[in-house]
Short mmCIF file of C-alpha atoms in Angstrom, two decimals:
data_model
loop_
_atom_site.label_atom_id
_atom_site.label_comp_id
_atom_site.label_asym_id
_atom_site.label_seq_id
_atom_site.Cartn_x
_atom_site.Cartn_y
_atom_site.Cartn_z
CA MET A 727 215.93 -28.29 33.85
CA GLN A 728 216.54 -32.18 33.20
CA ALA A 729 219.38 -34.06 35.10
CA GLY A 730 222.99 -34.32 34.33
CA ASN A 731 222.56 -30.98 32.34
CA LYS A 732 225.13 -28.61 32.70
CA LEU A 733 223.76 -24.73 33.85
CA LYS A 734 223.59 -22.09 31.94
CA LYS A 735 222.17 -18.59 32.40
CA VAL A 736 221.36 -16.01 29.85
CA ALA A 737 220.15 -12.28 30.38
CA ILE A 738 218.74 -10.41 27.05
CA LEU A 739 219.14 -6.43 27.04
CA GLN A 740 218.98 -3.84 24.52
CA SER A 741 222.36 -1.96 24.16
CA ASN A 742 222.54 1.44 26.38
CA TYR A 743 225.17 3.52 25.97
CA VAL A 744 227.36 3.45 28.66
CA PRO A 745 224.99 2.35 31.32
CA TRP A 746 224.44 2.14 35.01
CA LYS A 747 225.92 -0.13 37.31
CA GLY A 748 223.04 -3.05 37.44
CA TYR A 749 223.62 -3.26 33.40
CA PHE A 750 227.34 -4.28 34.02
CA ASP A 751 225.99 -6.38 37.41
CA MET A 752 223.37 -8.63 35.01
CA ILE A 753 226.55 -9.07 32.32
CA ALA A 754 228.27 -10.62 35.46
CA ALA A 755 225.54 -12.44 36.77
CA VAL A 756 225.54 -14.36 33.45
CA ASP A 757 227.29 -16.86 31.18
CA GLU A 758 225.85 -15.45 28.23
CA PHE A 759 224.70 -11.98 27.90
CA ILE A 760 223.02 -11.57 24.77
CA ILE A 761 222.16 -7.65 22.83
CA TYR A 762 218.71 -7.71 22.28
CA ASP A 763 220.19 -5.62 18.50
CA ASP A 764 216.83 -6.85 16.33
CA VAL A 765 214.22 -5.13 18.02
CA GLN A 766 212.78 -1.58 17.22
CA PHE A 767 214.47 1.30 18.19
CA THR A 768 212.85 3.93 20.87
CA LYS A 769 213.36 7.11 21.02
CA ASN A 770 214.42 9.24 24.21
CA ASP A 771 215.08 6.15 25.67
CA TRP A 772 218.35 4.16 27.23
CA ARG A 773 219.73 3.31 23.42
CA ASN A 774 221.60 6.40 22.78
CA ARG A 775 222.17 8.20 26.02
CA ASN A 776 222.93 8.08 29.86
CA LYS A 777 223.41 10.51 32.92
CA ILE A 778 226.50 11.90 34.57
CA LYS A 779 226.82 13.97 37.26
CA ALA A 780 228.07 17.64 36.60
CA ASN A 781 228.57 20.21 39.34
CA GLY A 782 226.22 18.42 41.62
CA GLN A 783 223.07 18.43 38.94
CA VAL A 784 222.34 15.49 36.56
CA GLN A 785 223.66 15.88 32.92
CA TRP A 786 222.57 14.03 29.77
CA LEU A 787 224.97 12.87 28.03
CA THR A 788 223.24 11.71 24.21
CA ILE A 789 224.85 10.36 20.80
CA PRO A 790 222.64 12.38 18.58
CA VAL A 791 221.00 9.36 16.26
CA ARG A 792 218.79 9.48 12.82
CA HIS A 793 216.51 7.12 12.33
CA SER A 794 212.75 6.01 11.17
CA ILE A 795 210.05 4.74 13.13
CA SER A 796 210.55 1.35 12.08
CA ASP A 797 214.42 0.80 12.48
CA ARG A 798 215.51 -1.80 14.16
CA ILE A 799 218.48 -1.11 17.07
CA ARG A 800 221.08 -2.55 14.75
CA ASP A 801 219.97 -0.11 11.51
CA VAL A 802 220.49 3.22 13.56
CA LYS A 803 223.07 4.90 13.25
CA VAL A 804 224.74 8.21 14.51
CA SER A 805 223.92 11.90 13.13
CA LEU A 806 226.64 13.90 14.26
CA ASP A 807 230.47 12.71 13.79
CA ASN A 808 231.96 15.03 15.96
CA TRP A 809 229.88 13.57 18.90
CA ASN A 810 232.73 11.95 20.53
CA ILE A 811 234.83 14.57 21.24
CA LYS A 812 231.79 16.86 22.79
CA HIS A 813 231.13 13.93 24.92
CA TRP A 814 234.98 13.30 26.02
CA LYS A 815 235.50 16.86 26.64
CA THR A 816 232.34 17.06 29.14
CA LEU A 817 233.45 14.22 30.87
CA GLN A 818 236.75 16.03 31.11
CA ALA A 819 235.38 19.02 32.84
CA ASN A 820 233.10 17.29 35.27
CA TYR A 821 235.45 14.33 36.25
CA GLY A 822 238.83 15.82 35.97
CA ARG A 823 239.56 16.14 39.46
CA ALA A 824 237.84 12.63 40.58
CA LEU A 825 240.20 10.21 42.24
CA ALA A 826 240.41 7.95 39.36
CA PHE A 827 239.79 9.77 36.43
CA ARG A 828 243.79 9.25 35.36
CA ASP A 829 243.59 5.44 35.71
CA ALA A 830 240.09 5.58 33.45
CA SER A 831 240.78 7.73 31.24
CA ASP A 832 243.36 5.47 30.00
CA PHE A 833 241.16 3.44 28.20
CA LEU A 834 238.12 5.66 28.16
CA GLU A 835 239.84 8.54 25.88
CA GLU A 836 240.98 5.81 23.33
CA LEU A 837 237.07 4.82 22.80
CA TYR A 838 236.45 8.16 22.48
CA ARG A 839 238.51 9.96 20.16
CA ALA A 840 238.53 7.16 17.77
CA PRO A 841 235.31 5.32 17.72
CA ARG A 842 235.02 2.14 15.04
CA SER A 843 231.38 2.34 13.90
CA ALA A 844 228.97 4.49 12.55
CA TYR A 845 226.27 2.14 13.88
CA LEU A 846 224.64 3.14 17.74
CA SER A 847 224.36 -0.26 18.78
CA GLU A 848 227.98 -0.97 17.69
CA ILE A 849 229.27 1.92 19.60
CA ASN A 850 226.96 0.92 22.77
CA VAL A 851 228.82 -2.67 22.60
CA GLU A 852 232.57 -1.31 22.08
CA PHE A 853 232.10 0.56 24.96
CA ILE A 854 230.58 -2.29 27.11
CA ARG A 855 232.86 -4.65 26.47
CA ALA A 856 236.04 -2.23 27.04
CA ILE A 857 234.03 -1.44 30.65
CA ASN A 858 233.90 -5.42 31.07
CA SER A 859 237.47 -5.52 30.81
CA PHE A 860 238.28 -2.71 32.84
CA LEU A 861 235.87 -4.31 35.36
CA GLY A 862 237.39 -7.85 35.19
CA ILE A 863 233.80 -9.15 33.60
CA ASP A 864 234.58 -12.05 31.15
CA THR A 865 231.13 -12.99 30.23
CA ARG A 866 230.31 -13.55 26.84
CA VAL A 867 228.72 -10.70 25.21
CA THR A 868 226.43 -11.86 21.80
CA TRP A 869 224.02 -10.07 19.58
CA SER A 870 220.60 -11.27 19.03
CA SER A 871 220.81 -11.15 15.65
CA ASP A 872 223.65 -14.24 15.62
CA TYR A 873 220.58 -16.44 16.48
CA GLU A 874 217.44 -17.72 14.17
CA TYR A 875 214.22 -17.31 16.17
CA GLY A 876 210.98 -15.96 15.90
CA GLY A 877 208.21 -15.20 17.56
CA GLU A 878 206.39 -12.52 19.70
CA ARG A 879 207.46 -11.57 23.35
CA SER A 880 207.56 -13.81 25.39
CA GLU A 881 207.61 -16.22 22.94
CA ARG A 882 209.75 -14.52 21.57
CA VAL A 883 212.52 -14.39 24.78
CA LEU A 884 211.86 -17.78 25.33
CA ALA A 885 213.23 -18.74 21.29
CA LEU A 886 215.92 -16.38 22.57
CA CYS A 887 216.68 -18.37 25.10
CA LYS A 888 216.29 -22.10 23.55
CA ALA A 889 218.46 -20.84 20.07
CA ALA A 890 221.53 -19.92 22.84
CA GLY A 891 221.04 -23.25 24.79
CA ALA A 892 220.06 -21.60 28.02
CA ASN A 893 218.10 -23.37 30.93
CA SER A 894 218.07 -20.13 32.93
CA TYR A 895 216.98 -16.76 31.56
CA LEU A 896 217.72 -13.90 34.30
CA SER A 897 214.91 -10.90 33.67
CA GLY A 898 215.15 -7.20 34.65
CA PRO A 899 211.90 -6.43 37.32
CA ALA A 900 210.44 -4.41 34.77
CA ALA A 901 209.15 -7.53 32.09
CA LYS A 902 207.56 -9.01 35.33
CA SER A 903 204.37 -6.88 34.18
CA TYR A 904 204.51 -9.30 30.30
CA LEU A 905 206.60 -12.21 30.74
CA ASP A 906 204.92 -15.13 30.52
CA LEU A 907 206.44 -17.71 33.05
CA SER A 908 204.17 -20.78 32.19
CA LEU A 909 205.81 -20.64 28.59
CA PHE A 910 208.87 -21.01 30.21
CA GLU A 911 208.24 -23.67 32.42
CA GLN A 912 206.91 -25.78 29.71
CA GLU A 913 210.52 -25.53 28.06
CA GLU A 914 211.89 -26.56 31.31
CA ILE A 915 213.73 -22.78 31.67
CA THR A 916 213.89 -20.85 35.17
CA VAL A 917 213.33 -17.39 35.49
CA GLU A 918 214.78 -15.84 37.66
CA TRP A 919 214.86 -11.47 38.34
CA MET A 920 217.04 -9.67 39.01
CA ASP A 921 217.35 -7.13 42.19
CA TYR A 922 218.83 -3.45 41.59
CA SER A 923 218.06 -2.40 45.51
CA GLY A 924 220.43 -2.61 48.45
CA TYR A 925 223.69 -0.80 46.52
CA PRO A 926 225.98 1.12 48.66
CA GLU A 927 226.48 4.68 48.01
CA TYR A 928 230.26 5.53 46.97
CA PRO A 929 231.74 9.19 47.04
CA GLN A 930 230.61 11.24 44.35
CA MET A 931 232.11 14.60 43.61
CA SER A 932 229.59 16.90 44.89
CA GLY A 933 225.49 17.20 45.03
CA SER A 934 223.28 14.45 46.50
CA PHE A 935 224.11 10.79 45.86
CA ASP A 936 222.57 9.33 42.62
CA HIS A 937 222.76 5.09 42.19
CA ALA A 938 221.51 5.57 38.75
CA VAL A 939 223.96 7.24 36.45
CA SER A 940 226.12 5.93 34.08
CA ILE A 941 229.13 3.17 35.12
CA LEU A 942 230.83 6.05 34.47
CA ASP A 943 230.64 7.76 37.33
CA LEU A 944 231.46 4.81 39.74
CA ILE A 945 234.46 4.32 37.54
CA PHE A 946 235.86 7.55 37.81
CA ASN A 947 235.41 8.25 41.42
CA THR A 948 236.71 4.49 42.42
CA GLY A 949 238.24 3.30 39.47
CA SER A 950 239.63 -0.39 40.31
CA SER A 951 237.39 -0.75 43.86
CA ALA A 952 234.51 -0.13 41.33
CA GLY A 953 233.52 -4.14 41.64
CA SER A 954 233.36 -3.42 45.36
CA PHE A 955 230.23 -1.27 45.11
CA MET A 956 228.68 -3.87 42.29
CA LYS A 957 226.85 -7.27 43.47
CA PHE A 958 228.45 -9.69 40.84
CA VAL A 959 231.62 -7.81 40.08
CA LYS A 960 234.34 -9.77 42.08
#
């Protein structure tokens, strides 16, 4: 990083449906969070589903979508009109007695009752922005398609970092297997790795504790105290 340059840290991830707390910690840890929406959609992934606790067991909440093998995430549409009502009823049934359900439902029910788009990624980001607001996260959230960039894999991520004016890139640990760090060094962009270890447990309603469930589980159970069970949320 050149002397005198202000540090700007970014993270780049695909949009996920009501993702887990680590996703939001990554958002809170950077200056700009870029939704990687112009890459290929992957089936049976976190893009359109996530996990909640139901009667002590893990249950999937899945948004039904229609897509082809070549579709980008931004092009994928929902295939069932009433998915949102079904999901909200499931959440009510399983979290209605949670300590903070009433406080959380003030903003979540509105989202579920009237989603503003038929596109999966736009729905995901609508939830992400609302949850950011609830948690007090003020990080700027943008779309990769807002920028002009190209390349393949590491080169593509690097080009997106440069287009966003970043000099620091926070990556998920899974990218250690493929990210070419030398390319970032040449451009004087530092790479940091997100550490998801060491999260404290919080009160879950039943069953064995599970860290890897949707952020909704944390919010319904702890409400405005959710940030105290995270790393970068104040």
